[in-house]
Amino acid sequence: MIFFGYHIPIEVIYVLAIIFSILTICSVIFQILYYKKETTLLKELITRIHSWWKITIGIAIIITAPPIIGTILLAFISFVALREMFSIGRIRSADRVALFVGYFAVPVQYYLAYNNFYEVFLYFIPLIMFISIPVILVLTGKTKMIGRSMSIIPAMLMLTVYMLSYIALLFNIESTNFSAGPGGLIIFLIMLTSFNDVFQFTWGKLLGRHKILPNVSPNKTWEGFVGGIFSTAGLAYLIKFLTPLEGYQALIIGFIIGVIGFLGDSLISAIKRDLNIKDTDDLIPGHGGAMDRLDSIILTAPVFYHLLTYFIEH
Amino acid sequence: MKHIFLRSFYALLVRPWLKYIIGVNFQNREIFNDLDQYIIVANHNSHFDTVSIMAALPGKKIKSTSAVAAADYFGKTSLASRATNFFFNAILIHRKNNEGGPSTLDILDEQLKKGQSLVLFPEGSRGKPGVIKDFKTGIAVLLKQNPTIPFVPVYLDGFGRVLPKDNKLIIPLVCKVRLGSPIYPKNEDIDAILDEVKKAVLELKNNDERDRNQFEY
């Protein structure tokens, strides 16, 4: 379909239409129930849905607008997430210069992703930043607790910038034998990752008995985990028209995203538990901070990219 | 003319820059909606404090709000004093006694009588991050002399890390401007009023178990 002289694949429009209809139905139902009886639970659900509207509109812009706008938006999201992680992390006053330099990794990394400088993209943060940050810390000359800062600052860059920038790298995938284009791939990844969270939560609430990681997140259960990954694989099969994947490949990707999404969620939960905080921030009403929403996708994005390119090439 | 410029300057540049780049979160801004005159009382850690409080004000209140600044710091050069005057409607006061001139409290009282609102940092100077020093009594005297004017307690959380004292590098980190509801002092005694003011600021600080003002080392 052509909008303002700009081509948007019909598959992407279908999926967005479905998601926006679900949101509308939920909003209407909650509002009616709230109108009948005002409860705190409903109020909380309405705040959450409001935030979902904003998140979904953001995603819709990223996948339908020209790649340059999508890349800038993703870079800004990375920046916000990085700022949040720096703010909750145990930083020292001597780390300030290193943090300042760390922020500049965001535009560089997304510039590399936008221009598809694939090799430099791969080693810029894991190698160059991994060396520069400790060197800057050494040059500032305060050694007390320097080892901790040397490891957490590059780790935060990896989690919030490197991992997320893989989504921007998806804009460069050649769309020869599928019509949905990069927008389709991105919505495929985002849908699988966020619906995996929903599936695991729902299965856990319905059947959950055996705790899977009682010390990290006490609400997660084996039943939720298994039910979640099977449901995610099923969803991946259903919406594989967004990708160039065969049926069995979509199933494999669905399974792996289910597992990895769970691990990403647990990873951020563990960090929060260590720091003794419930949410990373209160940026998104009803959801917590940006990192509370991005926790699964930071791990699924790179895994999805590499599996996808492997399947396309073989 | 200056007012329109200042208003759009804050709305289009300062507030978005603070919000999206630095990471400042303004909480409870709606308290200004039905408030004509007030004295804002906040803790003081950073040069960012004044600008972020001014940015938290609704546009139409910027003209009628003056920041109280130290003359020995901001009045050093004529450019500095003119800039603080322009952007913060600053009232420059002498922290040490200036002989001959009117006393600081008289100047501030006169401004309040004229209908001007004030931004005050009763700690006097930028303190150690995370620690609230003893408040100077001036604020209590002003509140006693003007019983119709409430004070608005503010806790600035995080600016001590964004731009600490003795540092020029600004780094983006999450900060909160926590505005409390306006309070009319109940007491008559200067010490009791001072206590009330300090308690209100401390209460805002303790609302959140996290203190973003402090580094670990």
Coordinates of C-alpha atoms in Angstrom, one line a residue:
Chain A
M1 CA 0.0 0.0 0.0
I2 CA 1.3 3.5 -0.8
F3 CA 1.0 6.2 1.8
F4 CA 2.3 9.7 0.9
G5 CA 4.4 8.2 -1.8
Y6 CA 5.9 5.8 0.6
H7 CA 5.4 2.0 0.3
I8 CA 4.1 0.1 3.4
P9 CA 3.8 -3.7 2.9
I10 CA 0.2 -4.9 3.2
E11 CA 1.2 -7.7 5.7
V12 CA 2.5 -5.1 8.1
I13 CA -0.7 -3.1 7.8
Y14 CA -2.8 -6.2 8.5
V15 CA -0.8 -7.0 11.7
L16 CA -0.9 -3.4 12.9
A17 CA -4.6 -3.3 12.3
I18 CA -5.1 -6.5 14.4
I19 CA -3.0 -5.2 17.2
F20 CA -4.7 -1.8 17.3
S21 CA -8.1 -3.6 17.3
I22 CA -7.1 -5.7 20.3
L23 CA -6.0 -2.5 22.1
T24 CA -9.3 -0.8 21.2
I25 CA -11.4 -3.7 22.4
C26 CA -9.4 -3.9 25.7
S27 CA -9.7 -0.1 26.3
V28 CA -13.4 -0.1 25.7
I29 CA -14.1 -3.1 27.9
F30 CA -12.0 -1.8 30.8
Q31 CA -13.5 1.7 30.5
I32 CA -17.1 0.2 30.6
L33 CA -16.2 -2.0 33.6
Y34 CA -14.6 1.0 35.3
Y35 CA -17.7 3.1 34.6
K36 CA -19.8 0.5 36.3
K37 CA -17.6 -0.1 39.3
E38 CA -14.5 1.8 40.1
T39 CA -11.8 -0.5 41.4
T40 CA -8.1 0.0 41.9
L41 CA -7.3 -3.1 39.8
L42 CA -9.3 -1.7 36.8
K43 CA -7.6 1.7 37.2
E44 CA -4.2 0.0 37.1
L45 CA -5.2 -2.0 34.0
I46 CA -6.4 1.2 32.3
T47 CA -3.1 3.0 33.0
R48 CA -1.3 -0.1 31.6
I49 CA -3.4 -0.1 28.4
H50 CA -2.7 3.7 28.0
S51 CA 1.0 3.0 28.1
W52 CA 0.5 0.1 25.7
W53 CA -1.1 2.5 23.2
K54 CA 1.9 4.8 23.4
I55 CA 4.3 1.9 23.0
T56 CA 2.4 0.4 20.1
I57 CA 2.2 3.8 18.3
G58 CA 6.0 4.1 18.8
I59 CA 6.5 0.6 17.3
A60 CA 4.2 1.4 14.4
I61 CA 6.2 4.5 13.6
I62 CA 9.5 2.5 13.8
I63 CA 8.3 -0.1 11.3
T64 CA 6.4 2.1 8.9
A65 CA 8.5 5.2 8.7
P66 CA 11.7 5.5 6.6
P67 CA 14.6 3.5 8.2
I68 CA 16.4 6.7 9.2
I69 CA 13.5 7.8 11.4
G70 CA 13.2 4.2 12.8
T71 CA 16.9 4.1 13.6
I72 CA 16.8 7.5 15.3
L73 CA 13.9 6.4 17.5
L74 CA 15.6 3.2 18.4
A75 CA 18.8 5.0 19.2
F76 CA 16.8 7.3 21.6
I77 CA 15.2 4.3 23.2
S78 CA 18.7 2.8 23.7
F79 CA 19.9 6.1 25.2
V80 CA 17.0 6.2 27.7
A81 CA 17.6 2.6 28.7
L82 CA 21.3 3.2 29.1
R83 CA 20.6 6.3 31.2
E84 CA 18.3 4.3 33.4
M85 CA 20.9 1.5 33.9
F86 CA 23.6 4.0 34.7
S87 CA 21.3 5.7 37.2
I88 CA 20.4 2.5 39.1
G89 CA 23.9 1.0 38.9
R90 CA 26.4 1.4 41.6
I91 CA 28.5 4.2 40.1
R92 CA 31.3 6.1 41.7
S93 CA 31.9 9.8 41.3
A94 CA 35.2 8.9 39.5
D95 CA 33.1 7.1 36.8
R96 CA 31.5 10.2 35.5
V97 CA 33.9 10.7 32.6
A98 CA 33.6 7.1 31.5
L99 CA 29.8 7.4 31.6
F100 CA 30.0 10.5 29.5
V101 CA 32.0 8.7 26.9
G102 CA 29.7 5.7 27.2
Y103 CA 26.7 7.8 26.0
F104 CA 28.6 8.5 22.8
A105 CA 28.5 4.8 22.0
V106 CA 24.8 5.2 21.2
P107 CA 25.0 7.4 18.1
V108 CA 28.1 5.6 16.8
Q109 CA 26.5 2.1 17.2
Y110 CA 23.3 3.2 15.4
Y111 CA 25.3 5.0 12.7
L112 CA 27.1 1.7 12.1
A113 CA 23.8 -0.2 12.1
Y114 CA 22.1 2.3 9.7
N115 CA 25.0 2.1 7.2
N116 CA 25.3 -1.7 7.6
F117 CA 29.0 -1.5 8.5
Y118 CA 28.5 -5.0 9.7
E119 CA 32.0 -5.9 10.9
V120 CA 32.6 -2.7 12.8
F121 CA 29.0 -3.0 14.2
L122 CA 29.9 -6.4 15.6
Y123 CA 33.1 -5.3 17.4
F124 CA 32.6 -1.6 18.3
I125 CA 31.1 -2.2 21.7
P126 CA 32.4 -5.7 22.6
L127 CA 35.9 -4.7 21.7
I128 CA 36.5 -1.0 21.4
M129 CA 34.3 0.2 24.2
F130 CA 35.2 -2.8 26.3
I131 CA 38.8 -1.6 26.2
S132 CA 38.3 2.2 26.2
I133 CA 36.0 2.4 29.3
P134 CA 38.5 0.6 31.6
V135 CA 41.3 2.7 30.2
I136 CA 39.4 5.9 30.9
L137 CA 38.8 4.6 34.4
V138 CA 42.4 3.9 34.9
L139 CA 43.4 7.4 33.6
T140 CA 41.1 9.0 36.2
G141 CA 43.2 7.3 38.8
K142 CA 40.8 6.3 41.5
T143 CA 41.3 2.6 42.1
K144 CA 38.8 1.9 44.9
M145 CA 36.1 -0.4 43.5
I146 CA 37.5 0.2 39.9
G147 CA 37.1 -3.5 39.0
R148 CA 33.3 -3.3 39.5
S149 CA 33.0 -0.2 37.4
M150 CA 35.3 -1.7 34.7
S151 CA 32.8 -4.6 34.3
I152 CA 29.4 -3.0 34.8
I153 CA 29.8 0.0 32.5
P154 CA 30.7 -2.1 29.4
A155 CA 28.1 -4.7 30.4
M156 CA 25.4 -2.0 30.5
L157 CA 26.5 -0.8 27.1
M158 CA 26.2 -4.3 25.8
L159 CA 22.7 -4.8 27.2
T160 CA 21.1 -1.5 26.3
V161 CA 23.0 -0.4 23.1
Y162 CA 24.6 -3.3 21.4
M163 CA 21.7 -5.8 21.8
L164 CA 19.0 -3.3 20.9
S165 CA 20.9 -1.9 17.9
Y166 CA 20.3 -5.3 16.2
I167 CA 16.8 -4.2 15.6
A168 CA 18.1 -1.3 13.6
L169 CA 20.4 -3.7 11.7
L170 CA 17.2 -5.6 10.6
F171 CA 16.5 -2.6 8.3
N172 CA 19.3 -3.7 6.1
I173 CA 18.1 -7.2 5.4
E174 CA 17.5 -7.7 1.6
S175 CA 13.9 -8.4 0.9
T176 CA 14.1 -10.4 -2.3
N177 CA 11.8 -13.3 -1.7
F178 CA 9.4 -11.9 0.8
S179 CA 7.1 -8.9 0.6
A180 CA 6.8 -7.7 4.2
G181 CA 10.3 -6.2 4.2
P182 CA 12.3 -5.1 7.3
G183 CA 9.2 -3.7 9.0
G184 CA 7.7 -7.2 8.9
L185 CA 10.8 -8.7 10.4
I186 CA 10.8 -6.1 13.2
I187 CA 7.2 -6.5 14.1
F188 CA 7.6 -10.3 13.9
L189 CA 10.4 -10.1 16.5
I190 CA 8.6 -7.6 18.8
M191 CA 5.3 -9.5 18.6
L192 CA 6.9 -12.9 19.5
T193 CA 8.9 -11.3 22.3
S194 CA 6.1 -9.5 24.0
F195 CA 3.5 -12.1 23.4
N196 CA 5.9 -14.6 24.9
D197 CA 5.9 -12.6 28.1
V198 CA 2.1 -12.5 28.0
F199 CA 1.9 -16.3 27.3
Q200 CA 4.3 -17.2 30.1
F201 CA 2.4 -15.0 32.5
T202 CA -1.0 -16.4 31.5
W203 CA 0.1 -20.1 31.6
G204 CA 1.8 -19.5 34.9
K205 CA -1.4 -17.9 36.4
L206 CA -3.5 -20.8 35.0
L207 CA -1.5 -23.9 35.8
G208 CA 1.6 -22.7 37.6
R209 CA 2.8 -24.9 40.5
H210 CA 6.5 -25.6 40.3
K211 CA 8.7 -22.6 40.7
I212 CA 11.5 -22.3 38.1
L213 CA 13.8 -19.7 39.6
P214 CA 12.5 -19.1 43.2
N215 CA 15.4 -16.9 44.2
V216 CA 15.3 -14.6 41.2
S217 CA 11.6 -14.2 40.3
P218 CA 9.3 -16.1 42.5
N219 CA 6.3 -15.7 40.2
K220 CA 7.8 -17.7 37.3
T221 CA 6.9 -21.4 37.0
W222 CA 7.8 -24.4 34.9
E223 CA 4.2 -24.6 33.6
G224 CA 4.3 -21.0 32.5
F225 CA 7.7 -21.4 30.9
V226 CA 6.8 -24.5 28.9
G227 CA 3.3 -23.3 28.0
G228 CA 4.8 -20.0 26.9
I229 CA 7.5 -21.4 24.6
F230 CA 5.0 -23.7 22.9
S231 CA 2.5 -20.9 22.4
T232 CA 5.2 -18.6 21.1
A233 CA 6.3 -21.2 18.6
G234 CA 2.7 -21.6 17.5
L235 CA 2.4 -17.8 17.1
A236 CA 5.6 -17.7 15.1
Y237 CA 4.2 -20.3 12.7
L238 CA 1.0 -18.3 12.4
I239 CA 2.7 -15.0 11.5
K240 CA 5.5 -16.4 9.4
F241 CA 4.1 -14.6 6.4
L242 CA 6.0 -11.5 7.8
T243 CA 9.3 -13.3 7.1
P244 CA 11.0 -15.3 4.4
L245 CA 11.1 -18.3 6.8
E246 CA 9.9 -21.9 6.1
G247 CA 7.4 -23.4 8.5
Y248 CA 9.9 -25.5 10.5
Q249 CA 12.3 -22.5 10.7
A250 CA 9.6 -20.3 12.1
L251 CA 8.9 -22.9 14.7
I252 CA 12.6 -23.2 15.7
I253 CA 12.8 -19.4 16.0
G254 CA 9.6 -19.3 18.0
F255 CA 10.9 -21.9 20.5
I256 CA 14.3 -20.1 20.9
I257 CA 12.7 -16.7 21.3
G258 CA 10.5 -18.2 24.0
V259 CA 13.5 -19.5 25.9
I260 CA 15.7 -16.5 25.4
G261 CA 12.9 -14.0 26.2
F262 CA 12.4 -15.8 29.5
L263 CA 16.2 -15.6 30.2
G264 CA 16.3 -11.9 29.4
D265 CA 13.4 -11.2 31.8
S266 CA 15.1 -13.2 34.5
L267 CA 18.4 -11.4 33.9
I268 CA 17.0 -7.9 34.6
S269 CA 14.9 -9.3 37.5
A270 CA 18.1 -10.6 39.0
I271 CA 19.9 -7.2 38.6
K272 CA 16.9 -5.5 40.2
R273 CA 16.8 -8.0 43.1
D274 CA 20.5 -7.4 43.7
L275 CA 20.0 -3.6 43.8
N276 CA 16.9 -4.1 46.0
I277 CA 14.5 -2.2 43.7
K278 CA 11.2 -3.2 42.2
D279 CA 11.3 -1.3 39.0
T280 CA 14.2 0.3 37.1
D281 CA 12.3 3.7 37.0
D282 CA 8.8 5.1 36.8
L283 CA 9.0 6.3 33.2
I284 CA 6.1 4.3 31.8
P285 CA 3.0 4.5 34.0
G286 CA 1.8 1.0 35.0
H287 CA 4.9 -0.6 33.6
G288 CA 7.9 0.8 35.5
G289 CA 11.0 1.9 33.6
A290 CA 12.1 1.5 30.0
M291 CA 14.3 -1.5 31.0
D292 CA 11.3 -3.2 32.6
R293 CA 9.7 -3.3 29.1
L294 CA 12.9 -4.0 27.1
D295 CA 14.1 -6.8 29.4
S296 CA 13.2 -9.7 27.0
I297 CA 13.9 -8.0 23.7
I298 CA 17.5 -7.2 24.6
L299 CA 18.3 -10.8 24.4
T300 CA 16.0 -11.9 21.7
A301 CA 17.0 -9.3 19.1
P302 CA 20.6 -10.5 18.5
V303 CA 19.6 -14.1 18.6
F304 CA 16.8 -13.5 16.1
Y305 CA 19.1 -11.6 13.8
H306 CA 21.7 -14.3 13.6
L307 CA 19.2 -17.1 13.3
L308 CA 17.4 -15.3 10.5
T309 CA 20.5 -14.5 8.5
Y310 CA 21.6 -18.1 8.9
F311 CA 18.3 -19.4 7.6
I312 CA 18.2 -16.9 4.7
E313 CA 21.7 -17.9 3.6
H314 CA 21.2 -21.7 3.9
Chain B
M1 CA 8.4 40.8 25.1
K2 CA 11.0 39.4 27.5
H3 CA 8.3 37.4 29.2
I4 CA 7.2 35.8 25.9
F5 CA 10.8 35.0 25.0
L6 CA 11.5 33.5 28.4
R7 CA 8.3 31.5 28.4
S8 CA 9.0 29.9 25.0
F9 CA 12.6 29.5 25.9
Y10 CA 11.6 27.3 28.9
A11 CA 8.8 25.5 27.1
L12 CA 10.7 24.7 23.8
L13 CA 14.3 24.4 24.9
V14 CA 15.0 24.1 28.6
R15 CA 12.1 21.7 29.6
P16 CA 12.5 19.3 26.7
W17 CA 16.3 19.3 27.1
L18 CA 16.0 18.5 30.8
K19 CA 13.3 15.9 30.3
Y20 CA 14.6 14.0 27.3
I21 CA 18.3 14.5 27.4
I22 CA 19.2 14.9 31.0
G23 CA 16.4 12.6 32.3
V24 CA 14.6 14.9 34.7
N25 CA 11.2 13.8 35.8
F26 CA 8.9 16.6 37.1
Q27 CA 6.4 15.1 39.6
N28 CA 3.2 16.8 40.8
R29 CA 3.4 19.9 38.6
E30 CA -0.3 20.4 38.9
I31 CA 0.0 21.9 42.4
F32 CA 0.7 25.3 40.8
N33 CA -2.7 25.4 39.0
D34 CA -4.6 27.2 41.8
L35 CA -1.7 29.0 43.5
D36 CA -1.0 32.6 43.1
Q37 CA 2.0 33.3 45.3
Y38 CA 4.4 30.9 47.0
I39 CA 7.9 30.4 48.3
I40 CA 9.6 27.4 46.9
V41 CA 11.9 25.7 49.3
A42 CA 14.4 23.1 48.1
N43 CA 17.6 21.3 48.9
H44 CA 20.6 22.5 47.1
N45 CA 23.3 20.3 45.5
S46 CA 24.0 21.6 42.1
H47 CA 23.9 24.5 39.7
F48 CA 21.1 22.6 38.0
D49 CA 18.7 23.1 40.9
T50 CA 17.5 26.6 40.0
V51 CA 17.0 25.9 36.3
S52 CA 15.1 22.7 36.9
I53 CA 12.8 24.4 39.4
M54 CA 12.1 27.2 37.0
A55 CA 11.4 24.6 34.3
A56 CA 8.9 22.9 36.6
L57 CA 6.8 26.1 36.8
P58 CA 3.9 26.5 34.4
G59 CA 4.8 29.1 31.7
K60 CA 2.6 31.9 33.1
K61 CA 4.2 31.7 36.5
I62 CA 7.8 32.2 35.3
K63 CA 7.5 36.0 35.2
S64 CA 6.3 36.2 38.8
T65 CA 8.9 33.9 40.3
S66 CA 12.3 35.0 41.3
A67 CA 15.3 32.9 42.2
V68 CA 17.3 34.1 45.2
A69 CA 21.0 33.8 44.3
A70 CA 24.3 34.6 46.0
A71 CA 25.7 37.9 44.9
D72 CA 29.3 36.9 45.8
Y73 CA 29.0 34.0 43.3
F74 CA 26.6 35.1 40.5
G75 CA 27.3 38.8 40.8
K76 CA 31.0 38.4 40.2
T77 CA 31.0 39.8 36.6
S78 CA 28.3 42.0 35.1
L79 CA 27.6 39.4 32.4
A80 CA 27.0 36.7 35.0
S81 CA 24.6 38.9 37.1
R82 CA 22.8 40.0 33.9
A83 CA 22.3 36.5 32.7
T84 CA 21.0 35.2 36.1
N85 CA 18.8 38.3 36.2
F86 CA 17.4 37.6 32.8
F87 CA 16.8 33.8 33.0
F88 CA 15.9 33.4 36.6
N89 CA 14.5 36.9 37.5
A90 CA 17.2 36.6 40.1
I91 CA 17.4 38.6 43.3
L92 CA 21.1 38.8 44.2
I93 CA 21.7 38.8 47.9
H94 CA 24.8 39.0 50.0
R95 CA 25.5 35.9 52.0
K96 CA 27.8 37.8 54.3
N97 CA 26.6 41.1 55.8
N98 CA 26.9 44.0 53.5
E99 CA 27.3 47.1 55.6
G100 CA 25.1 50.1 54.9
G101 CA 22.7 48.5 52.5
P102 CA 19.2 47.1 53.4
S103 CA 19.3 43.6 55.0
T104 CA 18.6 40.6 52.8
L105 CA 15.4 39.8 54.6
D106 CA 14.0 43.3 53.9
I107 CA 14.8 42.9 50.2
L108 CA 13.0 39.6 50.0
D109 CA 10.1 40.7 52.1
E110 CA 9.6 43.7 49.8
Q111 CA 9.6 41.4 46.8
L112 CA 6.9 39.2 48.4
K113 CA 4.8 42.3 49.3
K114 CA 5.0 43.3 45.6
G115 CA 3.4 39.9 44.7
Q116 CA 6.6 38.2 43.5
S117 CA 7.1 34.5 44.4
L118 CA 10.5 33.2 45.5
V119 CA 12.7 30.2 45.0
L120 CA 14.9 29.7 48.1
F121 CA 17.6 27.3 49.1
P122 CA 17.6 27.6 52.9
E123 CA 20.7 25.5 53.2
G124 CA 22.6 28.6 52.0
S125 CA 25.1 26.9 49.7
R126 CA 25.4 23.7 47.8
G127 CA 25.9 21.0 50.3
K128 CA 27.1 17.4 50.2
P129 CA 24.9 15.3 48.0
G130 CA 22.2 13.4 49.9
V131 CA 22.8 15.3 53.1
I132 CA 20.4 18.1 54.0
K133 CA 22.2 20.8 56.1
D134 CA 20.5 22.9 58.8
F135 CA 18.2 25.5 57.3
K136 CA 18.9 29.2 57.8
T137 CA 16.2 31.0 59.7
G138 CA 15.4 33.6 57.0
I139 CA 12.8 31.4 55.4
A140 CA 10.9 31.1 58.7
V141 CA 11.0 34.9 59.2
L142 CA 9.6 35.5 55.7
L143 CA 6.8 33.0 56.2
K144 CA 6.0 34.6 59.6
Q145 CA 5.9 38.1 58.2
N146 CA 3.7 36.9 55.2
P147 CA 1.1 34.5 56.7
T148 CA -1.0 34.5 53.5
I149 CA 1.8 33.0 51.4
P150 CA 2.3 29.2 51.6
F151 CA 5.6 27.4 51.0
V152 CA 6.1 24.7 48.4
P153 CA 8.5 22.0 49.6
V154 CA 10.7 20.5 46.8
Y155 CA 13.1 17.7 47.0
L156 CA 15.6 17.6 44.1
D157 CA 16.8 14.1 43.7
G158 CA 19.7 13.3 41.5
F159 CA 21.2 16.6 40.5
G160 CA 24.2 16.0 42.8
R161 CA 25.3 13.3 40.3
V162 CA 24.3 15.1 37.1
L163 CA 26.5 18.2 38.0
P164 CA 28.2 18.0 41.3
K165 CA 29.9 20.8 43.1
D166 CA 33.4 21.6 41.8
N167 CA 32.7 19.9 38.5
K168 CA 32.0 21.2 35.0
L169 CA 31.0 18.0 33.2
I170 CA 27.2 17.4 32.9
I171 CA 26.2 13.8 32.4
P172 CA 22.6 12.6 31.8
L173 CA 21.2 10.6 34.7
V174 CA 17.7 10.1 35.9
C175 CA 16.6 12.9 38.3
K176 CA 13.4 13.8 40.0
V177 CA 11.9 17.2 40.8
R178 CA 9.5 16.2 43.6
L179 CA 7.1 19.0 44.3
G180 CA 5.1 18.8 47.5
S181 CA 1.7 20.3 48.1
P182 CA 1.7 23.9 49.3
I183 CA 1.7 24.3 53.1
Y184 CA 0.6 27.3 55.2
P185 CA 2.7 27.2 58.4
K186 CA 0.6 26.3 61.5
N187 CA 3.0 27.6 64.1
E188 CA 3.9 31.2 65.2
D189 CA 7.4 30.5 66.6
I190 CA 10.3 31.0 64.2
D191 CA 12.0 27.8 65.2
A192 CA 8.8 25.8 64.9
I193 CA 8.2 27.1 61.4
L194 CA 11.7 26.3 60.4
D195 CA 11.2 22.8 61.7
E196 CA 8.0 22.4 59.7
V197 CA 9.7 23.5 56.5
K198 CA 12.6 21.1 57.0
K199 CA 10.3 18.3 57.9
A200 CA 8.2 18.8 54.7
V201 CA 11.4 18.6 52.5
L202 CA 12.7 15.6 54.4
E203 CA 9.3 13.9 54.0
L204 CA 9.6 14.2 50.2
K205 CA 13.1 12.8 50.3
N206 CA 11.9 9.8 52.3
N207 CA 9.0 9.1 49.9
D208 CA 11.4 7.1 47.7
E209 CA 13.7 4.5 49.2
R210 CA 16.3 5.2 46.5
D211 CA 18.4 8.3 46.9
R212 CA 19.8 9.4 43.5
N213 CA 21.9 12.1 44.9
Q214 CA 24.7 9.9 46.2
F215 CA 27.6 8.1 44.6
E216 CA 28.8 5.0 46.3
Y217 CA 32.4 6.2 46.5

